[in-house]
Amino acid sequence: MSSTLSFEVFPPNTQVGTEKLITTLEELQQLAPDFISVTCSNNRQTIEETTLRVADYIHTELQVPTIAHLPAAYLDQAQVQRLVTRLDQIGIHQILALRGDIIPELPPKQDFTYASDLIDYVKQQAPHFHISGACYPETHPESQNRIEDVKNLRRKVAGGCDQLITQLFFDNELFYQFQESCDLADIKVPILAGIMPIVNRKQALRLIKTTNTKLPRKFLAILEKYEHDPIALKEAGLAYAIDQIIDLATQDVAGIHLYTMNNAEVAKHIYYNTKNVLKGQIEVR
Ligand code: FAD
């Protein structure tokens, strides 16, 4: 069985970043991904200028299947309707329906309390849209426990969510346990594994500070040993991600969703070291 390979990018804040992203996207296109998804900051007022603009470029210019992330906690129905209509006009019929993080000092709007509310709404307004949802192998931080979290996930799927994409994780065993919980809860849609290759110290430190993701001993050892050796850290971080992907593909994961951090070099390295395992193809020389 083959597994899909997709990439996630984020809209940059600067003109230089935008120009760099265009080059990155052209390089990603060469890898023929199953789709590229574009993140969306949930406190930006101008989704049209950020996420939609990048998504439009990927879909229209590069002709790569595109998923636009849509966090809706700070949007009302009329705004979502407008965004869905705009996506429809561009020809993008795929979204990642999200609630988004709640900003402590900013009360959310009332229309979409949970991602499942957004999924219900979009399915009603645009039944032809393919909808992805987020999921959490290590449980969403606001959830009491996995059972509650998976029950809530089942609502998303019952509402019409067609596939799930996981939060990043570094311990594949946790992903397999989560898959089993989903299976028991009769969640049968494809679950794509979110993988983030760690390639520099700043990224690693930020991760340790902000995430509640389990960092396995093998992973922590890499960070510790190569903390001050950027080249070795990158090499070991890429090897770790490749090892994760090979294990997941061998266990027939539905797909790998690579958090590229807008870095085409990293995506290419991962691609060339996993493509035959993911696609199950044998290259004839
Ligand atoms: P929900 O599915 O609504 O879940 C949020 C919490 O509420 C969970 O604890 C859940 O168990 C609980 N819950 C859900 N439904 C119910 C219910 N009916 N009753 C009671 N409790 C319920 N954020 C961004 O801002 N922009 C992005 O581009 C972005 N991309 C992401 C991509 C992926 C693959 C992932 C995994 C996350 C992404 N996020 C993004 C982060 C996400 O927005 C946050 O994790 C957010 O806190 C939860 O969003 P959600 O859609 O999973 O919420």
mmCIF file of C-alpha atoms and ligand atoms in Angstrom:
data_model
loop_
_atom_site.group_PDB
_atom_site.id
_atom_site.type_symbol
_atom_site.label_atom_id
_atom_site.label_comp_id
_atom_site.label_asym_id
_atom_site.label_seq_id
_atom_site.Cartn_x
_atom_site.Cartn_y
_atom_site.Cartn_z
ATOM 1 C CA MET A 1 0.000 0.000 0.000
ATOM 2 C CA SER A 2 1.316 3.456 -0.844
ATOM 3 C CA SER A 3 1.160 6.498 1.431
ATOM 4 C CA THR A 4 0.543 10.069 0.315
ATOM 5 C CA LEU A 5 3.122 12.818 0.793
ATOM 6 C CA SER A 6 1.998 16.376 1.359
ATOM 7 C CA PHE A 7 3.626 19.596 2.544
ATOM 8 C CA GLU A 8 2.592 22.436 4.813
ATOM 9 C CA VAL A 9 3.756 26.009 4.257
ATOM 10 C CA PHE A 10 2.928 29.284 6.000
ATOM 11 C CA PRO A 11 2.342 32.734 4.496
ATOM 12 C CA PRO A 12 5.365 34.934 5.297
ATOM 13 C CA ASN A 13 5.113 38.364 6.940
ATOM 14 C CA THR A 14 7.569 40.156 4.671
ATOM 15 C CA GLN A 15 8.103 40.841 0.979
ATOM 16 C CA VAL A 16 11.457 39.020 1.095
ATOM 17 C CA GLY A 17 9.729 36.065 2.713
ATOM 18 C CA THR A 18 7.091 36.061 -0.012
ATOM 19 C CA GLU A 19 9.702 36.029 -2.784
ATOM 20 C CA LYS A 20 11.537 33.192 -1.023
ATOM 21 C CA LEU A 21 8.289 31.267 -0.614
ATOM 22 C CA ILE A 22 7.619 31.428 -4.349
ATOM 23 C CA THR A 23 11.002 29.784 -5.024
ATOM 24 C CA THR A 24 10.304 27.237 -2.285
ATOM 25 C CA LEU A 25 6.893 26.396 -3.770
ATOM 26 C CA GLU A 26 8.379 25.944 -7.244
ATOM 27 C CA GLU A 27 10.850 23.461 -5.784
ATOM 28 C CA LEU A 28 8.101 21.668 -3.865
ATOM 29 C CA GLN A 29 6.050 21.423 -7.072
ATOM 30 C CA GLN A 30 8.875 19.382 -8.644
ATOM 31 C CA LEU A 31 8.303 16.725 -5.989
ATOM 32 C CA ALA A 32 4.696 16.215 -7.190
ATOM 33 C CA PRO A 33 3.150 16.262 -3.703
ATOM 34 C CA ASP A 34 -0.386 14.971 -3.192
ATOM 35 C CA PHE A 35 -1.235 18.439 -1.903
ATOM 36 C CA ILE A 36 0.261 21.516 -0.294
ATOM 37 C CA SER A 37 -1.561 23.081 2.646
ATOM 38 C CA VAL A 38 -1.298 26.729 3.658
ATOM 39 C CA THR A 39 -1.618 27.713 7.309
ATOM 40 C CA CYS A 40 -3.666 30.661 8.525
ATOM 41 C CA SER A 41 -3.075 32.779 11.584
ATOM 42 C CA ASN A 42 -6.347 33.082 13.474
ATOM 43 C CA ASN A 43 -5.764 36.670 14.567
ATOM 44 C CA ARG A 44 -5.100 38.034 11.101
ATOM 45 C CA GLN A 45 -7.963 40.000 9.672
ATOM 46 C CA THR A 46 -6.874 39.594 6.080
ATOM 47 C CA ILE A 47 -7.022 35.910 5.235
ATOM 48 C CA GLU A 48 -7.569 36.957 1.610
ATOM 49 C CA GLU A 49 -4.174 38.703 1.569
ATOM 50 C CA THR A 50 -2.282 35.914 3.297
ATOM 51 C CA THR A 51 -3.522 32.321 3.163
ATOM 52 C CA LEU A 52 -5.786 32.741 0.150
ATOM 53 C CA ARG A 53 -3.172 34.555 -1.901
ATOM 54 C CA VAL A 54 -0.583 31.806 -1.346
ATOM 55 C CA ALA A 55 -3.196 29.072 -1.872
ATOM 56 C CA ASP A 56 -4.315 30.729 -5.120
ATOM 57 C CA TYR A 57 -0.704 30.768 -6.374
ATOM 58 C CA ILE A 58 -0.191 27.074 -5.581
ATOM 59 C CA HIS A 59 -3.479 26.054 -7.173
ATOM 60 C CA THR A 60 -3.556 28.369 -10.186
ATOM 61 C CA GLU A 61 0.088 28.887 -11.125
ATOM 62 C CA LEU A 62 1.636 25.634 -9.975
ATOM 63 C CA GLN A 63 -1.431 23.458 -10.453
ATOM 64 C CA VAL A 64 -0.777 21.507 -7.293
ATOM 65 C CA PRO A 65 -3.805 20.385 -5.218
ATOM 66 C CA THR A 66 -4.167 22.897 -2.389
ATOM 67 C CA ILE A 67 -5.715 22.904 1.062
ATOM 68 C CA ALA A 68 -6.413 26.239 2.755
ATOM 69 C CA HIS A 69 -6.382 26.157 6.568
ATOM 70 C CA LEU A 70 -9.389 27.931 8.020
ATOM 71 C CA PRO A 71 -9.425 28.621 11.772
ATOM 72 C CA ALA A 72 -12.899 29.983 12.535
ATOM 73 C CA ALA A 73 -13.067 30.921 16.243
ATOM 74 C CA TYR A 74 -12.694 34.603 15.317
ATOM 75 C CA LEU A 75 -14.901 34.503 12.217
ATOM 76 C CA ASP A 76 -18.661 34.716 11.856
ATOM 77 C CA GLN A 77 -20.844 32.837 9.389
ATOM 78 C CA ALA A 78 -20.890 35.668 6.849
ATOM 79 C CA GLN A 79 -17.077 35.824 6.815
ATOM 80 C CA VAL A 80 -16.766 32.064 6.391
ATOM 81 C CA GLN A 81 -19.349 32.138 3.628
ATOM 82 C CA ARG A 82 -17.311 34.827 1.827
ATOM 83 C CA LEU A 83 -14.064 32.885 2.175
ATOM 84 C CA VAL A 84 -15.633 29.651 0.974
ATOM 85 C CA THR A 85 -17.119 31.472 -2.023
ATOM 86 C CA ARG A 86 -13.722 32.993 -2.813
ATOM 87 C CA LEU A 87 -12.035 29.585 -2.611
ATOM 88 C CA ASP A 88 -14.732 28.155 -4.842
ATOM 89 C CA GLN A 89 -14.091 30.913 -7.414
ATOM 90 C CA ILE A 90 -10.359 30.163 -7.386
ATOM 91 C CA GLY A 91 -11.161 26.496 -7.848
ATOM 92 C CA ILE A 92 -9.894 25.298 -4.458
ATOM 93 C CA HIS A 93 -12.350 22.901 -2.890
ATOM 94 C CA GLN A 94 -10.344 21.694 0.047
ATOM 95 C CA ILE A 95 -10.036 23.215 3.510
ATOM 96 C CA LEU A 96 -8.551 22.214 6.829
ATOM 97 C CA ALA A 97 -11.416 23.185 9.137
ATOM 98 C CA LEU A 98 -10.102 24.424 12.474
ATOM 99 C CA ARG A 99 -11.316 26.148 15.561
ATOM 100 C CA GLY A 100 -7.891 27.721 16.049
ATOM 101 C CA ASP A 101 -6.200 28.661 19.300
ATOM 102 C CA ILE A 102 -8.080 30.964 21.634
ATOM 103 C CA ILE A 103 -6.122 34.129 22.385
ATOM 104 C CA PRO A 104 -6.491 34.736 26.162
ATOM 105 C CA GLU A 105 -7.306 38.460 26.002
ATOM 106 C CA LEU A 106 -9.484 38.207 22.892
ATOM 107 C CA PRO A 107 -12.939 36.629 23.281
ATOM 108 C CA PRO A 108 -13.841 34.459 20.285
ATOM 109 C CA LYS A 109 -16.949 35.020 18.183
ATOM 110 C CA GLN A 110 -19.960 32.829 18.835
ATOM 111 C CA ASP A 111 -20.626 31.147 15.486
ATOM 112 C CA PHE A 112 -17.946 28.453 15.537
ATOM 113 C CA THR A 113 -17.187 27.270 19.059
ATOM 114 C CA TYR A 114 -15.585 24.077 17.794
ATOM 115 C CA ALA A 115 -14.138 22.902 14.497
ATOM 116 C CA SER A 116 -17.142 20.571 14.183
ATOM 117 C CA ASP A 117 -19.431 23.647 13.985
ATOM 118 C CA LEU A 118 -17.387 24.896 11.038
ATOM 119 C CA ILE A 119 -17.457 21.491 9.355
ATOM 120 C CA ASP A 120 -21.267 21.303 9.716
ATOM 121 C CA TYR A 121 -21.604 24.802 8.265
ATOM 122 C CA VAL A 122 -19.270 24.319 5.292
ATOM 123 C CA LYS A 123 -20.788 20.936 4.439
ATOM 124 C CA GLN A 124 -24.173 22.668 4.358
ATOM 125 C CA GLN A 125 -22.997 25.650 2.290
ATOM 126 C CA ALA A 126 -20.612 23.827 -0.030
ATOM 127 C CA PRO A 127 -21.221 20.062 0.046
ATOM 128 C CA HIS A 128 -18.660 19.540 -2.729
ATOM 129 C CA PHE A 129 -15.801 20.699 -0.483
ATOM 130 C CA HIS A 130 -13.346 18.084 0.783
ATOM 131 C CA ILE A 131 -12.776 18.804 4.457
ATOM 132 C CA SER A 132 -9.781 17.869 6.578
ATOM 133 C CA GLY A 133 -9.688 18.170 10.355
ATOM 134 C CA ALA A 134 -6.909 18.382 12.934
ATOM 135 C CA CYS A 135 -6.236 15.596 15.417
ATOM 136 C CA TYR A 136 -3.887 15.018 18.312
ATOM 137 C CA PRO A 137 -2.113 11.679 18.937
ATOM 138 C CA GLU A 138 -1.092 13.014 22.362
ATOM 139 C CA THR A 139 -4.560 14.507 23.053
ATOM 140 C CA HIS A 140 -5.493 18.156 22.547
ATOM 141 C CA PRO A 141 -4.121 20.194 25.506
ATOM 142 C CA GLU A 142 -7.618 21.394 26.505
ATOM 143 C CA SER A 143 -9.030 17.867 26.644
ATOM 144 C CA GLN A 144 -9.495 15.999 29.922
ATOM 145 C CA ASN A 145 -8.373 12.718 28.399
ATOM 146 C CA ARG A 146 -8.056 10.781 25.169
ATOM 147 C CA ILE A 147 -11.559 9.287 25.393
ATOM 148 C CA GLU A 148 -13.161 12.752 25.478
ATOM 149 C CA ASP A 149 -10.882 13.998 22.722
ATOM 150 C CA VAL A 150 -11.596 11.046 20.438
ATOM 151 C CA LYS A 151 -15.346 11.376 21.119
ATOM 152 C CA ASN A 152 -15.123 14.988 19.968
ATOM 153 C CA LEU A 153 -13.104 13.905 16.960
ATOM 154 C CA ARG A 154 -15.867 11.493 16.056
ATOM 155 C CA ARG A 155 -18.259 14.478 15.898
ATOM 156 C CA LYS A 156 -16.012 16.091 13.301
ATOM 157 C CA VAL A 157 -16.027 12.949 11.209
ATOM 158 C CA ALA A 158 -19.776 12.431 11.631
ATOM 159 C CA GLY A 159 -20.239 16.021 10.430
ATOM 160 C CA GLY A 160 -18.444 15.264 7.178
ATOM 161 C CA CYS A 161 -14.719 15.577 7.823
ATOM 162 C CA ASP A 162 -13.109 13.495 5.072
ATOM 163 C CA GLN A 163 -9.583 13.096 6.452
ATOM 164 C CA LEU A 164 -7.556 13.929 9.552
ATOM 165 C CA ILE A 165 -4.080 15.413 9.860
ATOM 166 C CA THR A 166 -2.179 14.992 13.114
ATOM 167 C CA GLN A 167 -0.287 17.419 15.243
ATOM 168 C CA LEU A 168 3.460 16.800 14.986
ATOM 169 C CA PHE A 169 4.826 13.973 17.117
ATOM 170 C CA PHE A 170 8.197 12.318 17.630
ATOM 171 C CA ASP A 171 7.133 8.998 19.111
ATOM 172 C CA ASN A 172 5.475 6.748 16.551
ATOM 173 C CA GLU A 173 4.133 4.420 19.237
ATOM 174 C CA LEU A 174 1.838 7.227 20.434
ATOM 175 C CA PHE A 175 0.539 7.609 16.901
ATOM 176 C CA TYR A 176 -0.214 3.874 16.631
ATOM 177 C CA GLN A 177 -2.076 3.936 19.960
ATOM 178 C CA PHE A 178 -4.075 6.919 18.763
ATOM 179 C CA GLN A 179 -4.906 5.166 15.479
ATOM 180 C CA GLU A 180 -6.191 2.230 17.495
ATOM 181 C CA SER A 181 -8.403 4.517 19.638
ATOM 182 C CA CYS A 182 -9.827 6.043 16.459
ATOM 183 C CA ASP A 183 -10.462 2.621 15.018
ATOM 184 C CA LEU A 184 -12.305 1.555 18.183
ATOM 185 C CA ALA A 185 -14.371 4.761 17.990
ATOM 186 C CA ASP A 186 -15.310 3.832 14.417
ATOM 187 C CA ILE A 187 -13.340 6.713 12.911
ATOM 188 C CA LYS A 188 -12.505 5.284 9.517
ATOM 189 C CA VAL A 189 -11.251 8.291 7.530
ATOM 190 C CA PRO A 190 -7.553 8.462 6.514
ATOM 191 C CA ILE A 191 -5.260 9.817 9.233
ATOM 192 C CA LEU A 192 -2.192 11.612 7.852
ATOM 193 C CA ALA A 193 0.818 11.742 10.171
ATOM 194 C CA GLY A 194 2.267 15.225 10.732
ATOM 195 C CA ILE A 195 6.062 15.088 10.775
ATOM 196 C CA MET A 196 8.358 18.003 11.540
ATOM 197 C CA PRO A 197 12.061 17.495 10.811
ATOM 198 C CA ILE A 198 14.152 19.335 13.398
ATOM 199 C CA VAL A 199 17.039 20.999 11.603
ATOM 200 C CA ASN A 200 18.330 23.769 13.846
ATOM 201 C CA ARG A 201 18.845 24.627 17.490
ATOM 202 C CA LYS A 202 16.471 27.604 17.581
ATOM 203 C CA GLN A 203 13.642 25.470 16.238
ATOM 204 C CA ALA A 204 14.481 22.697 18.739
ATOM 205 C CA LEU A 205 14.553 25.074 21.724
ATOM 206 C CA ARG A 206 11.264 26.686 20.698
ATOM 207 C CA LEU A 207 9.726 23.259 20.438
ATOM 208 C CA ILE A 208 10.933 22.177 23.871
ATOM 209 C CA LYS A 209 9.577 25.405 25.391
ATOM 210 C CA THR A 210 6.179 25.493 23.718
ATOM 211 C CA THR A 211 5.077 21.958 23.037
ATOM 212 C CA ASN A 212 3.678 19.253 25.221
ATOM 213 C CA THR A 213 4.784 16.661 22.678
ATOM 214 C CA LYS A 214 6.710 13.742 24.147
ATOM 215 C CA LEU A 215 10.378 13.978 23.209
ATOM 216 C CA PRO A 216 11.813 10.446 23.213
ATOM 217 C CA ARG A 217 15.241 9.742 24.748
ATOM 218 C CA LYS A 218 16.790 9.187 21.307
ATOM 219 C CA PHE A 219 15.497 12.561 20.136
ATOM 220 C CA LEU A 220 16.657 14.451 23.251
ATOM 221 C CA ALA A 221 20.097 12.852 22.943
ATOM 222 C CA ILE A 222 20.460 14.308 19.439
ATOM 223 C CA LEU A 223 19.515 17.786 20.643
ATOM 224 C CA GLU A 224 21.922 17.580 23.563
ATOM 225 C CA LYS A 225 24.898 16.103 21.740
ATOM 226 C CA TYR A 226 24.765 18.330 18.647
ATOM 227 C CA GLU A 227 23.464 21.467 20.331
ATOM 228 C CA HIS A 228 26.474 23.495 19.189
ATOM 229 C CA ASP A 229 27.172 21.673 15.933
ATOM 230 C CA PRO A 230 24.574 22.955 13.433
ATOM 231 C CA ILE A 231 25.633 20.672 10.584
ATOM 232 C CA ALA A 232 25.538 17.513 12.696
ATOM 233 C CA LEU A 233 22.248 18.595 14.308
ATOM 234 C CA LYS A 234 20.663 19.047 10.900
ATOM 235 C CA GLU A 235 21.991 15.708 9.652
ATOM 236 C CA ALA A 236 20.759 13.869 12.746
ATOM 237 C CA GLY A 237 17.394 15.718 12.781
ATOM 238 C CA LEU A 238 16.740 14.771 9.160
ATOM 239 C CA ALA A 239 17.761 11.171 9.805
ATOM 240 C CA TYR A 240 15.357 11.045 12.772
ATOM 241 C CA ALA A 241 12.446 12.289 10.633
ATOM 242 C CA ILE A 242 13.313 9.843 7.842
ATOM 243 C CA ASP A 243 13.437 6.990 10.357
ATOM 244 C CA GLN A 244 9.979 7.997 11.655
ATOM 245 C CA ILE A 245 8.564 8.160 8.114
ATOM 246 C CA ILE A 246 10.016 4.801 7.080
ATOM 247 C CA ASP A 247 8.509 3.150 10.155
ATOM 248 C CA LEU A 248 5.114 4.802 9.525
ATOM 249 C CA ALA A 249 5.092 3.876 5.836
ATOM 250 C CA THR A 250 6.060 0.307 6.668
ATOM 251 C CA GLN A 251 3.009 0.213 8.968
ATOM 252 C CA ASP A 252 0.867 1.457 6.045
ATOM 253 C CA VAL A 253 0.170 4.972 7.299
ATOM 254 C CA ALA A 254 -2.363 6.725 5.048
ATOM 255 C CA GLY A 255 -0.039 9.653 4.451
ATOM 256 C CA ILE A 256 2.816 11.817 5.657
ATOM 257 C CA HIS A 257 2.169 15.530 6.045
ATOM 258 C CA LEU A 258 5.499 17.306 6.285
ATOM 259 C CA TYR A 259 5.720 20.539 8.255
ATOM 260 C CA THR A 260 8.276 22.107 5.887
ATOM 261 C CA MET A 261 8.761 25.430 7.722
ATOM 262 C CA ASN A 262 8.979 26.844 4.157
ATOM 263 C CA ASN A 263 12.284 25.028 3.676
ATOM 264 C CA ALA A 264 12.408 23.275 0.284
ATOM 265 C CA GLU A 265 15.869 21.822 0.900
ATOM 266 C CA VAL A 266 14.559 19.877 3.898
ATOM 267 C CA ALA A 267 11.494 18.662 1.987
ATOM 268 C CA LYS A 268 13.667 17.523 -0.927
ATOM 269 C CA HIS A 269 16.054 15.640 1.332
ATOM 270 C CA ILE A 270 13.152 13.837 3.014
ATOM 271 C CA TYR A 271 11.491 13.143 -0.352
ATOM 272 C CA TYR A 272 14.574 11.614 -1.994
ATOM 273 C CA ASN A 273 15.216 9.432 1.039
ATOM 274 C CA THR A 274 11.669 8.098 1.417
ATOM 275 C CA LYS A 275 9.968 8.259 -1.983
ATOM 276 C CA ASN A 276 10.233 4.578 -2.842
ATOM 277 C CA VAL A 277 9.124 3.515 0.606
ATOM 278 C CA LEU A 278 6.138 5.888 0.493
ATOM 279 C CA LYS A 279 5.053 5.058 -3.027
ATOM 280 C CA GLY A 280 6.049 1.417 -2.932
ATOM 281 C CA GLN A 281 7.701 1.891 -6.348
ATOM 282 C CA ILE A 282 10.704 0.007 -7.597
ATOM 283 C CA GLU A 283 12.860 2.126 -9.874
ATOM 284 C CA VAL A 284 14.078 0.210 -12.927
ATOM 285 C CA ARG A 285 17.486 1.412 -14.107
HETATM 286 P P1 FAD B 1 -11.475 21.492 17.931
HETATM 287 O O1 FAD B 1 -11.596 20.288 17.103
HETATM 288 O O2 FAD B 1 -12.670 22.371 18.046
HETATM 289 O O3 FAD B 1 -11.021 21.015 19.381
HETATM 290 C C1 FAD B 1 -10.611 21.941 20.374
HETATM 291 C C2 FAD B 1 -10.853 21.345 21.758
HETATM 292 O O4 FAD B 1 -12.261 21.283 22.011
HETATM 293 C C3 FAD B 1 -10.341 19.912 21.906
HETATM 294 O O5 FAD B 1 -9.890 19.760 23.234
HETATM 295 C C4 FAD B 1 -11.594 19.062 21.647
HETATM 296 O O6 FAD B 1 -11.519 17.796 22.288
HETATM 297 C C5 FAD B 1 -12.675 19.946 22.234
HETATM 298 N N1 FAD B 1 -13.957 19.783 21.543
HETATM 299 C C6 FAD B 1 -14.146 19.660 20.197
HETATM 300 N N2 FAD B 1 -15.466 19.553 19.930
HETATM 301 C C7 FAD B 1 -16.125 19.625 21.124
HETATM 302 C C8 FAD B 1 -17.485 19.597 21.519
HETATM 303 N N3 FAD B 1 -18.467 19.473 20.611
HETATM 304 N N4 FAD B 1 -17.780 19.706 22.856
HETATM 305 C C9 FAD B 1 -16.806 19.832 23.777
HETATM 306 N N5 FAD B 1 -15.481 19.870 23.452
HETATM 307 C C10 FAD B 1 -15.154 19.777 22.148
HETATM 308 N N6 FAD B 1 -4.020 26.793 14.140
HETATM 309 C C11 FAD B 1 -4.103 27.962 13.469
HETATM 310 O O7 FAD B 1 -4.434 28.990 14.051
HETATM 311 N N7 FAD B 1 -3.807 28.033 12.123
HETATM 312 C C12 FAD B 1 -3.455 26.932 11.413
HETATM 313 O O8 FAD B 1 -3.211 27.029 10.202
HETATM 314 C C13 FAD B 1 -3.373 25.676 12.090
HETATM 315 N N8 FAD B 1 -3.057 24.541 11.418
HETATM 316 C C14 FAD B 1 -3.068 23.344 12.087
HETATM 317 C C15 FAD B 1 -2.808 22.180 11.367
HETATM 318 C C16 FAD B 1 -2.819 20.943 12.009
HETATM 319 C C17 FAD B 1 -2.567 19.689 11.224
HETATM 320 C C18 FAD B 1 -3.073 20.870 13.413
HETATM 321 C C19 FAD B 1 -3.068 19.534 14.114
HETATM 322 C C20 FAD B 1 -3.328 22.023 14.131
HETATM 323 C C21 FAD B 1 -3.339 23.274 13.485
HETATM 324 N N9 FAD B 1 -3.615 24.466 14.174
HETATM 325 C C22 FAD B 1 -3.667 25.648 13.493
HETATM 326 C C23 FAD B 1 -3.771 24.447 15.639
HETATM 327 C C24 FAD B 1 -5.238 24.358 16.097
HETATM 328 O O9 FAD B 1 -5.937 25.490 15.644
HETATM 329 C C25 FAD B 1 -5.250 24.297 17.624
HETATM 330 O O10 FAD B 1 -4.719 23.083 18.066
HETATM 331 C C26 FAD B 1 -6.577 24.598 18.296
HETATM 332 O O11 FAD B 1 -6.337 24.741 19.701
HETATM 333 C C27 FAD B 1 -7.639 23.521 18.137
HETATM 334 O O12 FAD B 1 -8.176 23.526 16.881
HETATM 335 P P2 FAD B 1 -9.096 22.289 16.402
HETATM 336 O O13 FAD B 1 -9.612 22.604 15.089
HETATM 337 O O14 FAD B 1 -8.383 21.003 16.613
HETATM 338 O O15 FAD B 1 -10.270 22.424 17.514
#
